Coordinates of C-alpha atoms and ligand atoms in Angstrom, one line a residue:
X280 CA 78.1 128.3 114.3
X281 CA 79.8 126.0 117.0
X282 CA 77.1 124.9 119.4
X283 CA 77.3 122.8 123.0
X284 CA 76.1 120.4 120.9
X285 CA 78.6 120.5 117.9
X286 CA 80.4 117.0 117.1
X287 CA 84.2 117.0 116.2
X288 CA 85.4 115.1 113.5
X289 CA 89.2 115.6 112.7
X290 CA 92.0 114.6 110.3
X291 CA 94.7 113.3 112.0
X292 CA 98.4 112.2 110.4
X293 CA 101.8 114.4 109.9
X294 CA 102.0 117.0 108.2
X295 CA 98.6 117.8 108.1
X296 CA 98.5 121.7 107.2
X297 CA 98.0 121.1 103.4
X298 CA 95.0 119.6 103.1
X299 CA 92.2 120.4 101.9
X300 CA 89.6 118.3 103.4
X301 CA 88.6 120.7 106.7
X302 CA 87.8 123.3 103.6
X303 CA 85.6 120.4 101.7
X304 CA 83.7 119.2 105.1
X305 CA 83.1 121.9 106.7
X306 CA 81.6 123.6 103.3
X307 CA 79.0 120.9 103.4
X308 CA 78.3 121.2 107.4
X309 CA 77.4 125.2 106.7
X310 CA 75.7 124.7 103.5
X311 CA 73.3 122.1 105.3
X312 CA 73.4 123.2 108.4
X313 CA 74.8 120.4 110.2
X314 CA 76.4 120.5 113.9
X315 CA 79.8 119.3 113.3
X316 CA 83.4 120.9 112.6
X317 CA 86.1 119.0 111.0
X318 CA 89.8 119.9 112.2
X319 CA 93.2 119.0 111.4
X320 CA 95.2 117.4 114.4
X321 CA 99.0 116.7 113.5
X322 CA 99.9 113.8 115.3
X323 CA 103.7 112.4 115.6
X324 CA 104.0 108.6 115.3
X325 CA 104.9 107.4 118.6
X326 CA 101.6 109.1 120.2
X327 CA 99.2 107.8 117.6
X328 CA 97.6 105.3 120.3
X329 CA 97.3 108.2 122.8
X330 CA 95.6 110.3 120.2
X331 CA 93.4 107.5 119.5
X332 CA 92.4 107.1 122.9
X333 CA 92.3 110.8 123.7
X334 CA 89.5 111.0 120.5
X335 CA 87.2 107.9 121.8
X336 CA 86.9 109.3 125.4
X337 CA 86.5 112.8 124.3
X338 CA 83.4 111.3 122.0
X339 CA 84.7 112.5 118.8
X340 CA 82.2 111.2 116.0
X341 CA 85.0 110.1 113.9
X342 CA 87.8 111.1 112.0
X343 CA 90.4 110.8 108.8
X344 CA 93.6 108.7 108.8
X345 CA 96.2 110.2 106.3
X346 CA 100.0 109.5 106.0
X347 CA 102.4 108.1 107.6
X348 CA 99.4 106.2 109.9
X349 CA 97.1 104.6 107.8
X350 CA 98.1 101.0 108.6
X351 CA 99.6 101.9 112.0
X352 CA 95.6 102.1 113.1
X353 CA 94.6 99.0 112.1
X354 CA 95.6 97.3 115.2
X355 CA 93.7 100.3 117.7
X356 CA 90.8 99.6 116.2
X357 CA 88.0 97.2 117.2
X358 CA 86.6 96.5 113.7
X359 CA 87.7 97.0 110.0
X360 CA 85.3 96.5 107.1
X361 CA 86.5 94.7 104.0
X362 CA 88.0 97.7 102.5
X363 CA 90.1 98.4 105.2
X364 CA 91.2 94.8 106.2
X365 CA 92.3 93.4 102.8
X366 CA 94.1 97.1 101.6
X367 CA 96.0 97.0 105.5
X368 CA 94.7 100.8 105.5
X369 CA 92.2 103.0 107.1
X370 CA 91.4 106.5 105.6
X371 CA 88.1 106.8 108.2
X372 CA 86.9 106.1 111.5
X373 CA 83.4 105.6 113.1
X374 CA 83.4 106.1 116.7
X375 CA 80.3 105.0 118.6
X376 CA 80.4 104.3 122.2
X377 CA 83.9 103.9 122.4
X378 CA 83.9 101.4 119.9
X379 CA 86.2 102.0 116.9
X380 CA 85.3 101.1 113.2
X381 CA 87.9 101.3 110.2
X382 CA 86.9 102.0 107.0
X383 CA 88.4 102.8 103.5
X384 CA 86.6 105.0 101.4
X385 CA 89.5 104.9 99.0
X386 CA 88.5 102.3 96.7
X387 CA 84.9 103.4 96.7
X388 CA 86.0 106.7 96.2
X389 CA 87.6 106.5 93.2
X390 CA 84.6 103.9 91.5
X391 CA 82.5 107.0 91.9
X392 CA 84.5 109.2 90.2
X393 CA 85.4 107.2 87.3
X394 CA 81.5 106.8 87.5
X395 CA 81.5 110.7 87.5
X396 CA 83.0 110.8 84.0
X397 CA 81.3 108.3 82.2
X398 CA 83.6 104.9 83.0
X399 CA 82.2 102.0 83.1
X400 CA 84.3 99.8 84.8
X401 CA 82.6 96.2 84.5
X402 CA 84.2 93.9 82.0
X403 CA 87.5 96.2 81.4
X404 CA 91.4 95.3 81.2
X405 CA 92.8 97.9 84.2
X406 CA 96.5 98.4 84.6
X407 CA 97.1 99.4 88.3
X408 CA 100.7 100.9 88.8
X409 CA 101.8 100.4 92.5
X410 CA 100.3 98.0 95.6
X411 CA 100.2 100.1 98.5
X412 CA 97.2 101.2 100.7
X413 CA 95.6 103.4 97.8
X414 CA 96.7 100.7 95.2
X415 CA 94.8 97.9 97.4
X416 CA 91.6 100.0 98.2
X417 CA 91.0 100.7 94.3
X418 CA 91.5 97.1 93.4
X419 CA 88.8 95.5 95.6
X420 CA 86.9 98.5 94.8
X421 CA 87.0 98.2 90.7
X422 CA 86.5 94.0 91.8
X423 CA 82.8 94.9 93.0
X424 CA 82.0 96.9 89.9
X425 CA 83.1 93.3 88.1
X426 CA 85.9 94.5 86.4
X427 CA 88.0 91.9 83.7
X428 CA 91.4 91.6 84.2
X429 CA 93.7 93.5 87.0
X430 CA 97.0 94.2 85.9
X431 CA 99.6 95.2 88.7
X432 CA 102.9 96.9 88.3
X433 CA 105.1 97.5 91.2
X434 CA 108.1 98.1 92.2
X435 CA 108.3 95.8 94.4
X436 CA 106.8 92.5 93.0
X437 CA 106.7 90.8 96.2
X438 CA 104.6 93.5 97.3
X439 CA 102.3 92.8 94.2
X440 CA 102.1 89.5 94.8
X441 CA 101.1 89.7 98.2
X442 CA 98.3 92.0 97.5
X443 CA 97.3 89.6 94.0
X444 CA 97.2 86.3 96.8
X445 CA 94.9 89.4 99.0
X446 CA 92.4 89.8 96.2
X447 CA 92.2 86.4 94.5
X448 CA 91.2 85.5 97.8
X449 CA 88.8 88.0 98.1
X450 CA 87.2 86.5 95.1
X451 CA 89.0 88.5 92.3
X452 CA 90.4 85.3 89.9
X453 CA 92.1 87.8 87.3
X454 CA 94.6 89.2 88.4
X455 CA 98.3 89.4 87.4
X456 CA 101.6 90.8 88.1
X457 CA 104.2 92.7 86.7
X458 CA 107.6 94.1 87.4
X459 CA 108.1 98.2 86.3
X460 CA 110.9 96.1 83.4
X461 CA 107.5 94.1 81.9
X462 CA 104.6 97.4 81.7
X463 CA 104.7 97.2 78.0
X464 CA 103.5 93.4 78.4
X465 CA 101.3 94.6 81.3
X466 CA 99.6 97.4 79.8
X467 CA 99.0 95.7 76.1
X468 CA 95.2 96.2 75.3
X469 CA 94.7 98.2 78.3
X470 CA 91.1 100.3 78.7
X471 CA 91.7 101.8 82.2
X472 CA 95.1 103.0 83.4
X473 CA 95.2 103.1 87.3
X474 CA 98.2 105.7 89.4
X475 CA 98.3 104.6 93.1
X476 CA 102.3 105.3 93.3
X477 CA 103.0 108.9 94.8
X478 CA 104.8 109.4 91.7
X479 CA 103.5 112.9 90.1
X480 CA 103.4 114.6 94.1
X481 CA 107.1 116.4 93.4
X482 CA 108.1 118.3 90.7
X483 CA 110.5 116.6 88.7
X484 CA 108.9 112.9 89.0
X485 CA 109.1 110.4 86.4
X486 CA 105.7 109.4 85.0
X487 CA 104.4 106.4 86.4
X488 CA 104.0 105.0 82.7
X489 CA 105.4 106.3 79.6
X490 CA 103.3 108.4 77.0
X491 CA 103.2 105.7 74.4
X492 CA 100.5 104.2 77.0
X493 CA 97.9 107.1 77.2
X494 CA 95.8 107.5 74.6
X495 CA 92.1 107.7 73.2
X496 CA 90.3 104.7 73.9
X497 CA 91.7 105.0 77.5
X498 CA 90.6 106.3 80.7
X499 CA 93.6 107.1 82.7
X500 CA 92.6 107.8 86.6
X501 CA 95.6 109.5 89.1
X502 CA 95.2 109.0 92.7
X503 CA 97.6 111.7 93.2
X504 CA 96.7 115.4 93.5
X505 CA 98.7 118.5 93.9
X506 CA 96.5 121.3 95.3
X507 CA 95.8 123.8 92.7
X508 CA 97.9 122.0 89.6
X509 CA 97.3 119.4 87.3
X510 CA 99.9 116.2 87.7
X511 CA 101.7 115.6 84.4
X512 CA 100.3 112.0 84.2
X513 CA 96.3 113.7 83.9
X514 CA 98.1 116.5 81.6
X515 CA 99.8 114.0 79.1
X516 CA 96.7 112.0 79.1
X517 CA 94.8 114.3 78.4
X518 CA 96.4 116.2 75.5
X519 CA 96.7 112.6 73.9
X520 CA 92.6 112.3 74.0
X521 CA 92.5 109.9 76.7
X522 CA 89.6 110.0 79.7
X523 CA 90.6 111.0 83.1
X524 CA 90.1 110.7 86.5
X525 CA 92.3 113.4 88.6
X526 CA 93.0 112.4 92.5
X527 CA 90.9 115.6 93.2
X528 CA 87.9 113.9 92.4
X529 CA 89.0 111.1 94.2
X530 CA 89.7 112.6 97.4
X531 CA 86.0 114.4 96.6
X532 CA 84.4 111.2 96.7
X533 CA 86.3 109.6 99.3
X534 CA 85.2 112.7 101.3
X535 CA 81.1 111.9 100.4
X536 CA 81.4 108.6 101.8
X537 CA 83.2 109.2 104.9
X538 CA 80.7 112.0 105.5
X539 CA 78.0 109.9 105.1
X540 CA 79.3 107.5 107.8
X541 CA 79.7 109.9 110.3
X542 CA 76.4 111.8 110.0
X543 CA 74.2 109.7 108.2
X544 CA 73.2 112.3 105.9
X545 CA 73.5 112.6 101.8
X546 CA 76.6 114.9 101.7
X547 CA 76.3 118.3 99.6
X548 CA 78.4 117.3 97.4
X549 CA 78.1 120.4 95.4
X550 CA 79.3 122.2 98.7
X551 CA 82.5 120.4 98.8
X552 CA 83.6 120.4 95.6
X553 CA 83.3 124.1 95.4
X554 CA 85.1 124.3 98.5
X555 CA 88.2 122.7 96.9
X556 CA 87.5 123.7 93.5
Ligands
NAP838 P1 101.6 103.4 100.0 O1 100.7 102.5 100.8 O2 102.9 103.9 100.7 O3 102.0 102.7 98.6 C1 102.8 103.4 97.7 C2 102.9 102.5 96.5 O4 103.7 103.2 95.5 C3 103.7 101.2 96.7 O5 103.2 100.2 95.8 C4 105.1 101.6 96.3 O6 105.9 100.5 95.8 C5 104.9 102.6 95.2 N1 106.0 103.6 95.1 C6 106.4 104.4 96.1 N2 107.4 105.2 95.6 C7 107.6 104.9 94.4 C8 108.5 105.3 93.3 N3 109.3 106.3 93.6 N4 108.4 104.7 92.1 C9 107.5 103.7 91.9 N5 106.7 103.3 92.8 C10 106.7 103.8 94.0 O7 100.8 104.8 99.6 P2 99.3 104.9 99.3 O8 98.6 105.3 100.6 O9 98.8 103.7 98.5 O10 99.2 106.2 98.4 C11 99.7 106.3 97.1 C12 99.3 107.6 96.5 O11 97.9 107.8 96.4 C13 99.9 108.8 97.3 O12 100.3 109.8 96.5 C14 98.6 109.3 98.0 O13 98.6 110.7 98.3 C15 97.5 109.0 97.0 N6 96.2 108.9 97.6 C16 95.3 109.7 97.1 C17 94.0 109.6 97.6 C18 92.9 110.6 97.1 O14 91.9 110.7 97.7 N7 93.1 111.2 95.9 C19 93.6 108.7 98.6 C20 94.6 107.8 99.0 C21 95.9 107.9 98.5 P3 106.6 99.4 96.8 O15 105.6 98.4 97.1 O16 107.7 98.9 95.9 O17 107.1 100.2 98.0

């Protein structure tokens, strides 16, 4: 029930109708009986700094960045933990006396669900495919569980190599990059296979690595989800016996620790994973 006392906490990007995350926080809010409700505001580009503005004087708690303006809000915010300043992206926001703090739960997000399905992550060859936002968060991320030897692919390699410089610097030594042309070389003796592209979000796109390279012995983790359907990178994975991870259990987890940000509280996670179960 929505009190005088209720705190907002909103998602705010464009489009924002599909998602699924006012469904997973405000399961948990009910279940525990906690005073907030979580909304979806769709926000166009140019007025992102007004919206900003408009939620720190109107004392919202916090709220979710999504597309296009995750790294358009790193520079209206007053501080960024690691997460957030090395990827260039914020997912959450902390507001407290009309101080704003970035955060990506990304990264963290998906360590927990590779810890979820019995990954261990210390120690392992990864192949991450792209070296955007997502791509960035998961890589510092999988650094703090001491993982081997990171492996990018991108597109871009310039893009690649930026974030590498990024993460060497962050104190990951191994790390490598590849162009889409050298994946066979990239992904030789590969345990964990990392999706941070967007390919696998439209019907019709390519796999983001061919089939040859999922297989038993690997865990294959998609940062992509598609409401309600499986991507064909988690289906081909798993009908060849491989491990995964699906972006639904990412965005779960990147969900739990936003929550616990903003409230303080342990998160019912059982609450919100039946909510977008
Ligand atoms: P981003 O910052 O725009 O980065 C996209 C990356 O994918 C870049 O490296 C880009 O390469 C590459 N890429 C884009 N289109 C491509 C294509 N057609 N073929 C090959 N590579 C391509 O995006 P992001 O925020 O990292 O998000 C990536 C994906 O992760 C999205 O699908 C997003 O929805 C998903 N995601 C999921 C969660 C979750 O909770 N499950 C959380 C965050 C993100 P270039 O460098 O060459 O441009």
């Amino acid at each position: 029930m929505i009190s005088g006392k209720t705190r907002l906490l909103a998602l705010i990007g464009q489009p924002v109708g599909h998602s699924l995350s006012p469904r997973m926080h405000n399961a948990a809010f009910a279940a525990d009986g906690l005073d907030f409700v979580y909304v979806c505001l769709d926000v166009d580009p140019d007025d992102l700094p007004a919206a900003v503005e408009g939620a720190a004087v109107l004392k919202l708690r916090g709220f979710n960045i999504t597309m296009p303006h995750k790294r358009a809000m790193i520079p209206l915010l007053d501080e960024l933990d690691e997460g957030a300043r090395i990827s260039g992206a914020v997912n959450t926001v902390v507001i407290e006396d009309y101080t704003l703090r970035g955060y990506n739960t990304d990264g963290g997000g998906m360590v927990m669900a590779c810890k979820e399905a019995g990954i261990e992550l210390a120690g392992k060859r990864v192949l991450l495919l792209g070296a955007g936002g997502a791509a960035a968060a998961v890589a510092l991320a999988f650094g703090r569980e001491g993982v081997g030897e990171l492996h990018i692919v991108n597109r871009s390699t310039e893009h690649a190599t930026e974030l590498r410089d990024k993460l060497r610097e962050a104190g990951l030594k191994k790390v490598e990059v590849y162009s889409f042309n050298a994946l066979d070389a990239a992904a030789q003796e590969t345990e964990v296979v990392v999706n941070a592209t967007p390919l696998g979000m439209k019907d019709g796109d390519p796999l983001p690595v061919p089939v040859e390279h999922l297989h038993e012995g690997r865990a294959v983790c998609d940062a992509v989800y598609r409401p309600g359907r499986e991507t064909a990178l988690i289906r081909e994975a798993r009908e060849r016996g491989a491990r995964v991870v699906t972006g639904e259990r990412m965005l779960l987890y990147q969900g739990v620790l936003a929550q616990r940000l903003w409230t303080g509280w342990e998160p019912n996670v059982e609450a919100m994973d039946a909510a977008i179960s």
